[in-house]
Amino acid sequence: YDWGCHIDTRNVKYFWYSDSQEYRYTFGGQDDQNNTINILLWQKAAIEDGFKFSVPIINGKWNDECAAVAKKAVLKHRLLGFRYKNLTKLIQEFLKITPDGLYGKNTENAVKKYQSESGLKADGIVGINTWKSFLGV
């Protein structure tokens, strides 16, 4: 019996499930549907962290208002406490490190590595350009 062979060469992760062979995406991909999911997750986390949008709807669409929020939602290492716990967890999940919501040295180092590999300034600070890279916009 010939089962054939399949080699997946996509640059994003896909996970197959169920008999229908439908797929679901993971955070950090490069196609339009995945970007929508990434933006949905980001919008939800931003709202949970206290950011306001003029239209309080999570729609998965990147626009000028999202960019304005991303410019304010700067994540960086802090010696005392943490800020933007839900957004930090989102970044940690993408970077595949323990999602504890605390932006410590491990998170900073993982962000620096990601930034370096993505051609961004490797300063360990998640600002507008790093957000856009993570979200695929």
mmCIF file of C-alpha atoms in Angstrom:
data_model
loop_
_atom_site.group_PDB
_atom_site.id
_atom_site.type_symbol
_atom_site.label_atom_id
_atom_site.label_comp_id
_atom_site.label_asym_id
_atom_site.label_seq_id
_atom_site.Cartn_x
_atom_site.Cartn_y
_atom_site.Cartn_z
ATOM 1 C CA TYR A 1 0.000 0.000 0.000
ATOM 2 C CA ASP A 2 1.435 3.365 -1.040
ATOM 3 C CA TRP A 3 0.864 6.103 1.575
ATOM 4 C CA GLY A 4 2.875 8.715 -0.317
ATOM 5 C CA CYS A 5 4.939 11.438 1.256
ATOM 6 C CA HIS A 6 4.191 15.006 2.298
ATOM 7 C CA ILE A 7 6.813 17.605 3.137
ATOM 8 C CA ASP A 8 5.483 20.832 4.618
ATOM 9 C CA THR A 9 7.552 23.839 3.548
ATOM 10 C CA ARG A 10 5.369 26.647 4.879
ATOM 11 C CA ASN A 11 7.087 29.293 6.969
ATOM 12 C CA VAL A 12 4.305 29.294 9.582
ATOM 13 C CA LYS A 13 3.137 26.618 11.960
ATOM 14 C CA TYR A 14 -0.053 24.744 11.207
ATOM 15 C CA PHE A 15 -1.630 22.089 13.383
ATOM 16 C CA TRP A 16 -4.008 19.616 11.777
ATOM 17 C CA TYR A 17 -6.929 18.294 13.759
ATOM 18 C CA SER A 18 -10.151 16.308 13.295
ATOM 19 C CA ASP A 19 -11.102 14.035 10.442
ATOM 20 C CA SER A 20 -11.919 16.984 8.188
ATOM 21 C CA GLN A 21 -8.245 18.019 8.133
ATOM 22 C CA GLU A 22 -9.145 21.588 9.011
ATOM 23 C CA TYR A 23 -6.337 23.587 10.529
ATOM 24 C CA ARG A 24 -5.900 26.192 13.189
ATOM 25 C CA TYR A 25 -3.138 28.749 13.345
ATOM 26 C CA THR A 26 -0.686 29.707 16.048
ATOM 27 C CA PHE A 27 0.399 33.214 17.047
ATOM 28 C CA GLY A 28 3.157 34.725 14.935
ATOM 29 C CA GLY A 29 2.461 33.582 11.377
ATOM 30 C CA GLN A 30 2.569 35.381 8.062
ATOM 31 C CA ASP A 31 -0.750 34.946 6.269
ATOM 32 C CA ASP A 32 -3.872 37.104 6.347
ATOM 33 C CA GLN A 33 -6.046 34.753 8.395
ATOM 34 C CA ASN A 34 -3.296 34.272 10.952
ATOM 35 C CA ASN A 35 -2.664 38.021 11.129
ATOM 36 C CA THR A 36 -6.360 38.537 11.893
ATOM 37 C CA ILE A 37 -6.163 36.017 14.729
ATOM 38 C CA ASN A 38 -2.969 37.661 16.034
ATOM 39 C CA ILE A 39 -4.613 41.087 15.977
ATOM 40 C CA LEU A 40 -7.734 39.715 17.686
ATOM 41 C CA LEU A 41 -5.586 38.289 20.484
ATOM 42 C CA TRP A 42 -3.666 41.559 20.750
ATOM 43 C CA GLN A 43 -6.824 43.706 20.823
ATOM 44 C CA LYS A 44 -8.328 41.518 23.540
ATOM 45 C CA ALA A 45 -5.153 41.683 25.641
ATOM 46 C CA ALA A 46 -4.883 45.472 25.154
ATOM 47 C CA ILE A 47 -8.480 45.987 26.317
ATOM 48 C CA GLU A 48 -7.896 43.704 29.317
ATOM 49 C CA ASP A 49 -4.844 45.820 30.178
ATOM 50 C CA GLY A 50 -6.962 48.978 30.210
ATOM 51 C CA PHE A 51 -6.526 50.405 26.721
ATOM 52 C CA LYS A 52 -9.582 51.976 25.151
ATOM 53 C CA PHE A 53 -10.627 51.936 21.531
ATOM 54 C CA SER A 54 -13.195 54.428 20.177
ATOM 55 C CA VAL A 55 -15.285 51.503 19.040
ATOM 56 C CA PRO A 56 -15.093 48.903 21.826
ATOM 57 C CA ILE A 57 -15.091 45.967 19.451
ATOM 58 C CA ILE A 58 -12.521 43.286 18.872
ATOM 59 C CA ASN A 59 -12.513 42.887 15.102
ATOM 60 C CA GLY A 60 -9.046 41.644 14.122
ATOM 61 C CA LYS A 61 -8.445 44.623 11.830
ATOM 62 C CA TRP A 62 -5.299 46.729 12.154
ATOM 63 C CA ASN A 63 -5.944 50.453 11.772
ATOM 64 C CA ASP A 64 -4.600 53.830 12.895
ATOM 65 C CA GLU A 65 -6.219 53.442 16.298
ATOM 66 C CA CYS A 66 -4.470 50.095 16.835
ATOM 67 C CA ALA A 67 -1.176 51.741 15.878
ATOM 68 C CA ALA A 68 -1.830 54.526 18.414
ATOM 69 C CA VAL A 69 -2.496 51.959 21.152
ATOM 70 C CA ALA A 70 0.611 49.964 20.150
ATOM 71 C CA LYS A 71 2.722 53.120 20.501
ATOM 72 C CA LYS A 72 1.458 53.487 24.095
ATOM 73 C CA ALA A 73 1.642 49.773 24.961
ATOM 74 C CA VAL A 74 5.402 49.663 25.282
ATOM 75 C CA LEU A 75 6.707 46.588 27.079
ATOM 76 C CA LYS A 76 10.114 46.586 28.699
ATOM 77 C CA HIS A 77 11.999 45.158 31.646
ATOM 78 C CA ARG A 78 11.159 46.852 34.919
ATOM 79 C CA LEU A 79 12.948 46.329 38.214
ATOM 80 C CA LEU A 80 9.806 46.624 40.320
ATOM 81 C CA GLY A 81 6.436 45.208 39.349
ATOM 82 C CA PHE A 82 5.014 44.835 35.904
ATOM 83 C CA ARG A 83 2.794 46.646 33.469
ATOM 84 C CA TYR A 84 0.395 45.335 30.844
ATOM 85 C CA LYS A 85 0.233 41.775 32.144
ATOM 86 C CA ASN A 86 -1.993 40.399 29.359
ATOM 87 C CA LEU A 87 0.074 41.896 26.538
ATOM 88 C CA THR A 88 3.215 40.564 28.202
ATOM 89 C CA LYS A 89 1.694 37.073 28.364
ATOM 90 C CA LEU A 90 0.873 37.286 24.659
ATOM 91 C CA ILE A 91 4.481 38.106 23.808
ATOM 92 C CA GLN A 92 5.737 35.340 26.106
ATOM 93 C CA GLU A 93 3.450 32.790 24.452
ATOM 94 C CA PHE A 94 4.705 33.796 21.027
ATOM 95 C CA LEU A 95 8.316 33.538 22.198
ATOM 96 C CA LYS A 96 7.570 30.160 23.798
ATOM 97 C CA ILE A 97 8.677 31.155 27.275
ATOM 98 C CA THR A 98 6.722 30.810 30.522
ATOM 99 C CA PRO A 99 3.700 33.154 30.190
ATOM 100 C CA ASP A 100 3.672 34.670 33.674
ATOM 101 C CA GLY A 101 2.834 38.258 32.671
ATOM 102 C CA LEU A 102 6.051 39.589 34.203
ATOM 103 C CA TYR A 103 8.493 41.324 31.883
ATOM 104 C CA GLY A 104 11.713 40.115 33.471
ATOM 105 C CA LYS A 105 15.190 39.360 32.176
ATOM 106 C CA ASN A 106 14.103 36.103 30.464
ATOM 107 C CA THR A 107 11.431 37.943 28.497
ATOM 108 C CA GLU A 108 13.783 40.807 27.687
ATOM 109 C CA ASN A 109 16.441 38.403 26.398
ATOM 110 C CA ALA A 110 13.898 36.458 24.312
ATOM 111 C CA VAL A 111 12.602 39.719 22.813
ATOM 112 C CA LYS A 112 16.160 40.835 22.000
ATOM 113 C CA LYS A 113 16.808 37.529 20.253
ATOM 114 C CA TYR A 114 13.563 37.835 18.262
ATOM 115 C CA GLN A 115 14.336 41.438 17.327
ATOM 116 C CA SER A 116 17.838 40.535 16.194
ATOM 117 C CA GLU A 117 16.564 37.644 14.071
ATOM 118 C CA SER A 118 13.853 39.891 12.589
ATOM 119 C CA GLY A 119 16.161 42.744 11.592
ATOM 120 C CA LEU A 120 14.826 45.065 14.283
ATOM 121 C CA LYS A 121 16.779 47.133 16.795
ATOM 122 C CA ALA A 122 17.586 44.531 19.494
ATOM 123 C CA ASP A 123 16.896 46.659 22.563
ATOM 124 C CA GLY A 124 14.490 44.298 24.344
ATOM 125 C CA ILE A 125 11.696 46.873 24.248
ATOM 126 C CA VAL A 126 8.425 45.930 22.564
ATOM 127 C CA GLY A 127 7.423 49.145 20.810
ATOM 128 C CA ILE A 128 5.418 49.829 17.656
ATOM 129 C CA ASN A 129 7.848 48.138 15.232
ATOM 130 C CA THR A 130 8.193 45.001 17.329
ATOM 131 C CA TRP A 131 4.419 44.821 17.811
ATOM 132 C CA LYS A 132 3.881 45.133 14.061
ATOM 133 C CA SER A 133 6.426 42.395 13.431
ATOM 134 C CA PHE A 134 4.821 40.057 15.987
ATOM 135 C CA LEU A 135 1.360 40.717 14.556
ATOM 136 C CA GLY A 136 2.411 40.451 10.918
ATOM 137 C CA VAL A 137 1.202 43.920 9.924
#
